[in-house]
Phi, psi and omega in degrees: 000311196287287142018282153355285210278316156315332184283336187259314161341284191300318180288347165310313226271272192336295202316314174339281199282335179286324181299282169315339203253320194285316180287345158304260199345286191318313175274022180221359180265038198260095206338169178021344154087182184252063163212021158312310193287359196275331195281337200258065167213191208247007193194142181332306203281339182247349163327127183282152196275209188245296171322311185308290171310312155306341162297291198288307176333319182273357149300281168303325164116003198289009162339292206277133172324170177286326211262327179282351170260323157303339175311259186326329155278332141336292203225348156097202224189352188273351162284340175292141191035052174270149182250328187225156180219157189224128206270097161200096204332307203277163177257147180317122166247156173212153146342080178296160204214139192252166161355295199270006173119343246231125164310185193244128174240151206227148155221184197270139176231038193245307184268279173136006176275171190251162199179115166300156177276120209228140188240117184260158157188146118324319156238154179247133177255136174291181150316096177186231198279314182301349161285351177255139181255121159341122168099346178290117177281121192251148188245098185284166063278148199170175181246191186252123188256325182224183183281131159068028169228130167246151163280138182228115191293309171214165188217145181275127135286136199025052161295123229309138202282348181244003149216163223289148192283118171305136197327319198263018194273111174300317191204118200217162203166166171266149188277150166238324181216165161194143198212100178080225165268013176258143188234134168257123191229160175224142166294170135336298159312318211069024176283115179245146173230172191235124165256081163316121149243187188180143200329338185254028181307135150243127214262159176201112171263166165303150183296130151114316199307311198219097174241154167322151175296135181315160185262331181275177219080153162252120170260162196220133183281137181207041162240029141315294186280326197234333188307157153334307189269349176291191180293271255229023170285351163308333173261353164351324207290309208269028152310125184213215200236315169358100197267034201357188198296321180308328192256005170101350194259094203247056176078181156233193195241117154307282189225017131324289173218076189330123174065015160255150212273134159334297181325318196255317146355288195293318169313282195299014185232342214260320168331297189304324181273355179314287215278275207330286203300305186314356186268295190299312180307314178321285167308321200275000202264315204288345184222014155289259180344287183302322199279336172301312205285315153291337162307290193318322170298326195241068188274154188060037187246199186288296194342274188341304223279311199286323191306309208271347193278320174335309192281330177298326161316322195306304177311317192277314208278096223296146202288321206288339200289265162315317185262039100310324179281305198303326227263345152313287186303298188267004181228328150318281157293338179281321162328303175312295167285355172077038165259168166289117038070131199242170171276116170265042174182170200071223183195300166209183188303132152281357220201140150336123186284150170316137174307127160117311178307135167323342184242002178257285201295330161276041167058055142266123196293144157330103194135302186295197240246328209273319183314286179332270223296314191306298182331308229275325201269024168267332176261013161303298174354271198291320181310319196275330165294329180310304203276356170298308185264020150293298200303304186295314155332265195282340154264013147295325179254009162259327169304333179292317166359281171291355204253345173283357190265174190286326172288347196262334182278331183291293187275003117351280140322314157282014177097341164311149151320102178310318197291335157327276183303334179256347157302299164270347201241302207239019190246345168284319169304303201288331168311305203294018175238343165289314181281333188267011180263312199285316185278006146308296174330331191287310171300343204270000182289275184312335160274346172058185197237102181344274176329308190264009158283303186283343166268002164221052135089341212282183208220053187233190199282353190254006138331297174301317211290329185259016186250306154331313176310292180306002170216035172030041145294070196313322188287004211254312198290322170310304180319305174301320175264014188268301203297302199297339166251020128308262225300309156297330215266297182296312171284347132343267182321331188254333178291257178339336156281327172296319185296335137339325161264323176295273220256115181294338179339301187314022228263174152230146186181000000 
């Protein structure tokens, strides 16, 4: 068994990663990208700058060659023009610090408690070329070693925009590019110049941006490898903060919630979709399932008749449809009729419920534990029946299956108990086509179900996954489909351990 899982662990592994590489791509080879339109305008004054675009490309991660950027959304981007990496399991944290020195304090806004901020990292970039960003404005001194190249003895970063550049300042401008130790900066004018630094540069950042590596710790010097001057310093430029996907670090959200980490997206969707699939999966198993084993037993009887045209409607029927149907009827129409009325639309009240309404006439305060459950049962509703007459489908037709073999006509022959013979004898065997259907189901607890989160409003993951799409929120859509194939991947792996226990037939060994 342990043989086994290791053997399956590395193909997991392979699949994984063939998985990440086909969904970058496929979302990233889409012609002229999404800052074409930035380029295309009609007068001087509105024209977006060079600079400009490079600041947001580099915002965006769109900088970077393709590979390096998958690379990097991958395994994250805070190792390019690292000087230090810090040799411990856990990652260094310190205390953020805003502009003036002064930690950052955050509060709860639940509890009303206060709580420092905490900045982790693995690898560290000193002060120097790997810490500047497109669009950061440098204050050079230094001399013009060639026309439009300055060498630069020391350099200001980002310096306060109101006030004025000192006489002796050679040279000054927004960065556009940087490779290795050279920075491409533009004027005013649009005029670009080449800035050359070197180890003997003196660099001076805003407080808290760019500092020496800390002294307590173990730090291990890589900027052999990763540094300006290192094999791989032609990517220096491109240092960031990013932990990638491997490390839980899925970005920020382009235009959902512009500059808040994916990562608190997911969180604040993922509850809601948990608790909707697990309710609906939870109904279709318990009353799907028995209602299969009994058709089956009793085939061709009424049971049987209503058991199977039910699945087929289930099955035939389009979801956008039903829960279109349910939320006319119970909510509408019931509305229309003086009935108590269900909510179509939220996860729970922000407000008083409305007169009339199912949640007015039974009290329920805005919030509580019953508001939720009253939110839940229409797109309960519909989910569970889809997945009821899936369910019943396939154990009628793996159990008639089983009720034809031979050993079940054998334990028959002795004298057993039908409820015998279909419990113990023939319901473990009829599972096992049941099982390999069901822990599929373990992504969709977590990926939630498109169709029925958008047509009732709900504020879950398969919500997110189309309001992204629908505003070419790349980082928000990768994330969701990096997660749902872990999440298959992984049910592969469990679908093969359940089987072990349903059919002893089975072993690895």
């Amino acid at each position: 068994m342990t043989a086994y899982l290791i053997r399956r662990a590395f193909q997991m592994s392979i699949v994984v990663l063939l998985a990440t590489f086909a969904i970058y791509f496929l979302l990233n080879v889409a012609p002229g990208g999404p800052l074409s339109g930035l380029r295309i305008s009609g007068d001087r004054k509105t024209r977006v700058s060079d600079a400009d675009i490079a600041r947001l490309e580099a915002y965006l991660g769109l900088d970077k060659p393709l590979m390096l950027r998958y690379i990097t959304w991958l395994i994250g981007d805070d190792w390019l023009g690292a000087d230090w990496v810090y040799v411990n399991l856990s990652q260094y944290s310190e205390i953020k610090t805003g502009r003036d020195g002064q930690p950052l304090v955050k509060i709860d806004y639940e509890t009303g408690e206060q709580y420092y901020e905490f900045d982790k990292h693995r690898f560290w970039a000193d002060p120097g070329v790997a810490k500047l960003n497109p669009g950061y404005a440098l204050w050079v001194w230094g001399e013009e070693t060639s026309p439009d190249v300055y060498q630069a003895d020391a350099v200001r970063v980002k310096p306060p925009p109101t006030e004025k550049a000192p006489d002796d300042v050679a040279i000054a401008g927004v960065i556009v590019s940087q490779e290795r130790w050279d920075v491409v900066i533009e004027n005013p004018n649009g005029d670009k110049y080449v800035i050359a630094t070197s180890d003997e540069t003196a660099w001076e950042f805003p407080p808290g941006e760019a500092d020496p590596v800390p002294e307590e710790g173990r730090w291990a010097n890589v900027a052999w490898m990763f540094g300006p001057g290192g094999l791989l310093g032609k990517f220096a430029g491109f240092n960031g903060s990013t932990q990638g996907m491997v490390r839980f670090d899925f970005g920020w959200s382009w235009k959902l919630a512009t500059g808040q980490p994916v990562t608190d997206l997911i969180m604040s969707r993922l509850g809601n979709t948990m608790l909707l699939m697990s309710t609906a999966i939870l109904l279709s198993l318990i009353v799907g399932i028995p209602i299969g084993i009994y058709s089956a037993v009793h085939q061709y009887s009424k049971m049987d008749y209503v058991a199977t045209t039910f699945a087929f409607f289930g099955s035939a029927m389009p979801i956008f449809w039903f829960g279109l149907m349910l939320i006319l009827i119970f909510s509408y129409q019931f509305k229309q009729w003086g009935l108590p009325f269900m909510p179509s639309t939220g996860v729970l009240s922000v407000r008083e419920a409305p007169p009339g309404s199912l949640l007015a006439v039974i009290n329920v305060a805005p919030g509580s534990l019953i508001d939720r459950g009253v939110h839940l049962i229409l797109p309960a509703l519909m989910l569970s029946l889809l997945y009821m007459a899936g369910w019943s489908r396939y154990s009628r037709s793996s159990m008639l299956e089983v009720l034809r073999q031979d050993y079940v006509r054998t334990a028959r022959a002795k004298g057993l108990f039908e409820r015998v013979v279909i419990i113990k004898h023939a319901l473990r065997n009829a599972l096992i086509p049941v099982v390999t259907i069901l822990v599929f189901d373990i992504a969709a607890i977590f990926s939630g179900a498109i169709l029925t989160e958008t047509i009732f409003s709900y504020p879950g993951m398969g919500r997110l996954y189309f309001d992204a799409l629908a505003q070419n929120d790349w980082p928000v859509v990768m994330a969701y489909l990096f997660i749902v194939a872990v999440l298959v991947v992984i049910a592969t792996l469990i679908r093969d351990i359940v089987y072990t226990f349903i059919d002893p037939r089975i072993r690895f060994s």
